[in-house]
């Protein structure tokens, strides 16, 4: 069966559920390709009328907000030991360097780190749990979480959907072009953050200079 024909057989409710689940789990703190799933689903909606982009964006936003809120609750209850446990389970994502980078972002930007972190691949994983660990007031977290979740999930869905509509003539084979584009965007943001994390880890490991004796 051709890819396009197979995609037309996928129930819309299954797409909505998959998007909400993957983005929710990623926001909760589990490393999953939420951005790739969202971009691919928005492109799918632009090529197949049985998927409503409004419902898709709503499900994505709900998954992001609920997942981040659960992550906040888990982080608030688990505290620092939770970060250490996550570092053992997911060393590539929760290394000391990544955590140090995320903590500096929270110290500098506060609630806006939650908002802007929604647009950076690895910070999406950290935002909820780390906000809880650092005891950010919940009302501040909730405002940033809701605004960031709606703008990122809803905005991404809208932009990719209309790009797919306009570029329909050259997006006939959406599944491959869409995934390649999403992977490139995701990898670029991850590489930038990893580079910053390595610098932070190096600085963290360097001993502080001992003042010279007078």
Tab-separated table of N, CA and C in Angstrom, residues 16-98:
chain	number	residue	atom	x	y	z
A	16	UNK	N	-4.707	12.258	17.378
A	16	UNK	CA	-4.867	13.189	18.503
A	16	UNK	C	-4.310	12.587	19.800
A	17	UNK	N	-4.644	11.318	20.042
A	17	UNK	CA	-4.202	10.652	21.273
A	17	UNK	C	-2.690	10.496	21.300
A	18	UNK	N	-2.103	10.130	20.153
A	18	UNK	CA	-0.649	9.950	20.091
A	18	UNK	C	0.073	11.255	20.366
A	19	UNK	N	-0.378	12.328	19.756
A	19	UNK	CA	0.251	13.638	19.954
A	19	UNK	C	0.156	14.069	21.414
A	20	UNK	N	-1.032	13.966	21.996
A	20	UNK	CA	-1.217	14.373	23.387
A	20	UNK	C	-0.356	13.534	24.326
A	21	UNK	N	-0.287	12.220	24.081
A	21	UNK	CA	0.458	11.315	24.959
A	21	UNK	C	1.959	11.568	24.880
A	22	UNK	N	2.497	11.649	23.661
A	22	UNK	CA	3.946	11.816	23.503
A	22	UNK	C	4.402	13.166	24.051
A	23	UNK	N	3.671	14.230	23.712
A	23	UNK	CA	4.049	15.559	24.213
A	23	UNK	C	3.874	15.631	25.724
A	24	UNK	N	2.823	14.998	26.243
A	24	UNK	CA	2.616	14.994	27.687
A	24	UNK	C	3.731	14.284	28.425
A	25	UNK	N	4.154	13.126	27.914
A	25	UNK	CA	5.228	12.367	28.547
A	25	UNK	C	6.560	13.101	28.446
A	26	UNK	N	6.791	13.746	27.304
A	26	UNK	CA	8.028	14.518	27.148
A	26	UNK	C	8.050	15.680	28.145
A	27	UNK	N	6.947	16.370	28.272
A	27	UNK	CA	6.866	17.507	29.200
A	27	UNK	C	6.992	17.047	30.642
A	28	UNK	N	6.559	15.837	30.911
A	28	UNK	CA	6.642	15.269	32.257
A	28	UNK	C	8.091	15.015	32.657
A	29	UNK	N	8.965	14.807	31.675
A	29	UNK	CA	10.374	14.582	31.967
A	29	UNK	C	10.957	13.352	31.312
A	30	UNK	N	10.192	12.700	30.418
A	30	UNK	CA	10.675	11.498	29.731
A	30	UNK	C	11.157	11.907	28.341
A	31	UNK	N	12.418	11.633	27.994
A	31	UNK	CA	12.948	12.043	26.687
A	31	UNK	C	12.235	11.350	25.528
A	32	UNK	N	11.346	12.059	24.852
A	32	UNK	CA	10.620	11.540	23.694
A	32	UNK	C	10.612	12.623	22.602
A	33	UNK	N	10.466	12.224	21.338
A	33	UNK	CA	10.499	13.203	20.225
A	33	UNK	C	9.180	13.939	20.037
A	34	UNK	N	8.774	14.722	21.012
A	34	UNK	CA	7.492	15.413	20.937
A	34	UNK	C	7.405	16.371	19.770
A	35	UNK	N	8.496	17.104	19.504
A	35	UNK	CA	8.479	18.071	18.416
A	35	UNK	C	8.318	17.383	17.063
A	36	UNK	N	9.003	16.272	16.875
A	36	UNK	CA	8.902	15.533	15.614
A	36	UNK	C	7.482	15.016	15.409
A	37	UNK	N	6.888	14.484	16.469
A	37	UNK	CA	5.519	13.975	16.375
A	37	UNK	C	4.543	15.092	16.042
A	38	UNK	N	4.719	16.257	16.678
A	38	UNK	CA	3.809	17.386	16.447
A	38	UNK	C	3.930	17.900	15.015
A	39	UNK	N	5.168	18.107	14.546
A	39	UNK	CA	5.384	18.597	13.186
A	39	UNK	C	4.834	17.613	12.164
A	40	UNK	N	5.111	16.331	12.363
A	40	UNK	CA	4.638	15.319	11.422
A	40	UNK	C	3.113	15.254	11.387
A	41	UNK	N	2.491	15.363	12.545
A	41	UNK	CA	1.027	15.306	12.614
A	41	UNK	C	0.393	16.533	11.970
A	42	UNK	N	0.998	17.714	12.160
A	42	UNK	CA	0.478	18.926	11.535
A	42	UNK	C	0.575	18.843	10.014
A	43	UNK	N	1.674	18.283	9.521
A	43	UNK	CA	1.816	18.078	8.088
A	43	UNK	C	0.790	17.073	7.577
A	44	UNK	N	0.569	16.036	8.374
A	44	UNK	CA	-0.443	15.047	8.010
A	44	UNK	C	-1.819	15.695	7.902
A	45	UNK	N	-2.128	16.585	8.854
A	45	UNK	CA	-3.423	17.279	8.829
A	45	UNK	C	-3.557	18.156	7.590
A	46	UNK	N	-2.453	18.744	7.144
A	46	UNK	CA	-2.506	19.623	5.974
A	46	UNK	C	-2.754	18.847	4.685
A	47	UNK	N	-2.458	17.552	4.699
A	47	UNK	CA	-2.600	16.734	3.498
A	47	UNK	C	-3.837	15.844	3.518
A	48	UNK	N	-4.456	15.702	4.697
A	48	UNK	CA	-5.614	14.810	4.826
A	48	UNK	C	-6.699	15.523	5.639
A	49	UNK	N	-7.836	15.750	5.019
A	49	UNK	CA	-8.880	16.546	5.638
A	49	UNK	C	-9.548	15.910	6.836
A	50	UNK	N	-9.335	14.607	7.091
A	50	UNK	CA	-10.028	13.973	8.211
A	50	UNK	C	-9.404	14.324	9.557
A	51	UNK	N	-8.256	15.000	9.544
A	51	UNK	CA	-7.611	15.430	10.792
A	51	UNK	C	-7.805	16.936	10.930
A	52	UNK	N	-8.473	17.350	12.002
A	52	UNK	CA	-8.776	18.760	12.244
A	52	UNK	C	-7.577	19.423	12.941
A	53	UNK	N	-6.961	20.454	12.324
A	53	UNK	CA	-5.796	21.091	12.939
A	53	UNK	C	-6.126	21.787	14.258
A	54	UNK	N	-7.360	22.265	14.405
A	54	UNK	CA	-7.749	22.923	15.665
A	54	UNK	C	-7.767	21.903	16.809
A	55	UNK	N	-8.370	20.748	16.549
A	55	UNK	CA	-8.396	19.691	17.568
A	55	UNK	C	-6.978	19.195	17.839
A	56	UNK	N	-6.178	19.064	16.786
A	56	UNK	CA	-4.797	18.618	16.943
A	56	UNK	C	-4.015	19.585	17.821
A	57	UNK	N	-4.119	20.881	17.537
A	57	UNK	CA	-3.415	21.868	18.343
A	57	UNK	C	-3.906	21.904	19.780
A	58	UNK	N	-5.213	21.701	19.962
A	58	UNK	CA	-5.778	21.668	21.316
A	58	UNK	C	-5.245	20.479	22.103
A	59	UNK	N	-5.201	19.318	21.463
A	59	UNK	CA	-4.683	18.115	22.124
A	59	UNK	C	-3.197	18.273	22.462
A	60	UNK	N	-2.439	18.859	21.536
A	60	UNK	CA	-1.019	19.079	21.783
A	60	UNK	C	-0.812	20.043	22.951
A	61	UNK	N	-1.594	21.122	22.981
A	61	UNK	CA	-1.488	22.100	24.066
A	61	UNK	C	-1.868	21.473	25.405
A	62	UNK	N	-2.939	20.690	25.406
A	62	UNK	CA	-3.373	20.026	26.643
A	62	UNK	C	-2.307	19.064	27.146
A	63	UNK	N	-1.722	18.282	26.227
A	63	UNK	CA	-0.670	17.355	26.624
A	63	UNK	C	0.517	18.081	27.216
A	64	UNK	N	0.904	19.205	26.598
A	64	UNK	CA	2.043	19.977	27.090
A	64	UNK	C	1.774	20.546	28.485
A	65	UNK	N	0.600	21.136	28.679
A	65	UNK	CA	0.272	21.772	29.959
A	65	UNK	C	0.122	20.742	31.073
A	66	UNK	N	-0.622	19.660	30.792
A	66	UNK	CA	-0.842	18.626	31.817
A	66	UNK	C	0.462	17.912	32.148
A	67	UNK	N	1.250	17.585	31.112
A	67	UNK	CA	2.516	16.905	31.352
A	67	UNK	C	3.466	17.733	32.183
A	68	UNK	N	3.576	19.027	31.862
A	68	UNK	CA	4.443	19.913	32.636
A	68	UNK	C	3.974	20.023	34.082
A	69	UNK	N	2.666	20.075	34.293
A	69	UNK	CA	2.125	20.188	35.645
A	69	UNK	C	2.430	18.941	36.468
A	70	UNK	N	2.296	17.786	35.849
A	70	UNK	CA	2.635	16.537	36.550
A	70	UNK	C	4.127	16.498	36.859
A	71	UNK	N	4.943	16.930	35.879
A	71	UNK	CA	6.385	16.984	36.108
A	71	UNK	C	6.742	17.904	37.259
A	72	UNK	N	6.038	19.038	37.356
A	72	UNK	CA	6.262	19.981	38.465
A	72	UNK	C	5.959	19.311	39.800
A	73	UNK	N	4.824	18.614	39.870
A	73	UNK	CA	4.432	17.944	41.117
A	73	UNK	C	5.443	16.877	41.508
A	74	UNK	N	5.911	16.110	40.521
A	74	UNK	CA	6.900	15.064	40.798
A	74	UNK	C	8.211	15.680	41.262
A	75	UNK	N	8.633	16.770	40.586
A	75	UNK	CA	9.879	17.429	40.973
A	75	UNK	C	9.804	18.046	42.355
A	76	UNK	N	8.667	18.608	42.690
A	76	UNK	CA	8.502	19.235	44.012
A	76	UNK	C	8.554	18.188	45.127
A	77	UNK	N	7.996	17.018	44.834
A	77	UNK	CA	7.996	15.954	45.838
A	77	UNK	C	9.329	15.216	45.900
A	78	UNK	N	9.943	14.992	44.728
A	78	UNK	CA	11.174	14.206	44.681
A	78	UNK	C	12.420	14.975	45.035
A	79	UNK	N	12.444	16.290	44.740
A	79	UNK	CA	13.595	17.115	45.070
A	79	UNK	C	14.864	16.703	44.342
A	80	UNK	N	16.004	17.066	44.913
A	80	UNK	CA	17.304	16.782	44.297
A	80	UNK	C	17.551	15.292	44.041
A	81	UNK	N	17.138	14.416	44.948
A	81	UNK	CA	17.347	12.982	44.675
A	81	UNK	C	16.704	12.536	43.366
A	82	UNK	N	15.613	13.193	42.967
A	82	UNK	CA	14.966	12.849	41.704
A	82	UNK	C	15.892	13.148	40.535
A	83	UNK	N	16.572	14.308	40.559
A	83	UNK	CA	17.489	14.657	39.486
A	83	UNK	C	18.649	13.675	39.415
A	84	UNK	N	19.132	13.238	40.584
A	84	UNK	CA	20.217	12.255	40.599
A	84	UNK	C	19.757	10.933	40.002
A	85	UNK	N	18.535	10.531	40.324
A	85	UNK	CA	17.984	9.276	39.777
A	85	UNK	C	17.791	9.376	38.269
A	86	UNK	N	17.281	10.523	37.805
A	86	UNK	CA	17.103	10.725	36.372
A	86	UNK	C	18.443	10.731	35.647
A	87	UNK	N	19.473	11.270	36.315
A	87	UNK	CA	20.801	11.277	35.724
A	87	UNK	C	21.339	9.870	35.512
A	88	UNK	N	20.974	8.949	36.398
A	88	UNK	CA	21.397	7.558	36.242
A	88	UNK	C	20.616	6.856	35.136
A	89	UNK	N	19.331	7.162	35.034
A	89	UNK	CA	18.481	6.512	34.039
A	89	UNK	C	18.676	7.089	32.642
A	90	UNK	N	18.840	8.416	32.557
A	90	UNK	CA	18.978	9.089	31.264
A	90	UNK	C	20.210	9.995	31.293
A	91	UNK	N	21.414	9.416	31.319
A	91	UNK	CA	22.634	10.221	31.451
A	91	UNK	C	22.856	11.212	30.321
A	92	UNK	N	22.361	10.908	29.122
A	92	UNK	CA	22.568	11.810	27.994
A	92	UNK	C	21.697	13.055	28.092
A	93	UNK	N	20.581	12.940	28.789
A	93	UNK	CA	19.649	14.064	28.884
A	93	UNK	C	19.724	14.774	30.231
A	94	UNK	N	19.993	14.037	31.302
A	94	UNK	CA	20.003	14.622	32.638
A	94	UNK	C	21.405	14.603	33.246
A	95	UNK	N	22.420	14.902	32.437
A	95	UNK	CA	23.784	14.972	32.946
A	95	UNK	C	23.935	16.207	33.835
A	96	UNK	N	25.037	16.257	34.596
A	96	UNK	CA	25.268	17.403	35.472
A	96	UNK	C	25.368	18.697	34.672
A	97	UNK	N	25.976	18.599	33.474
A	97	UNK	CA	26.103	19.795	32.645
A	97	UNK	C	24.764	20.331	32.183
A	98	UNK	N	23.862	19.428	31.760
A	98	UNK	CA	22.535	19.853	31.323
A	98	UNK	C	21.746	20.458	32.476
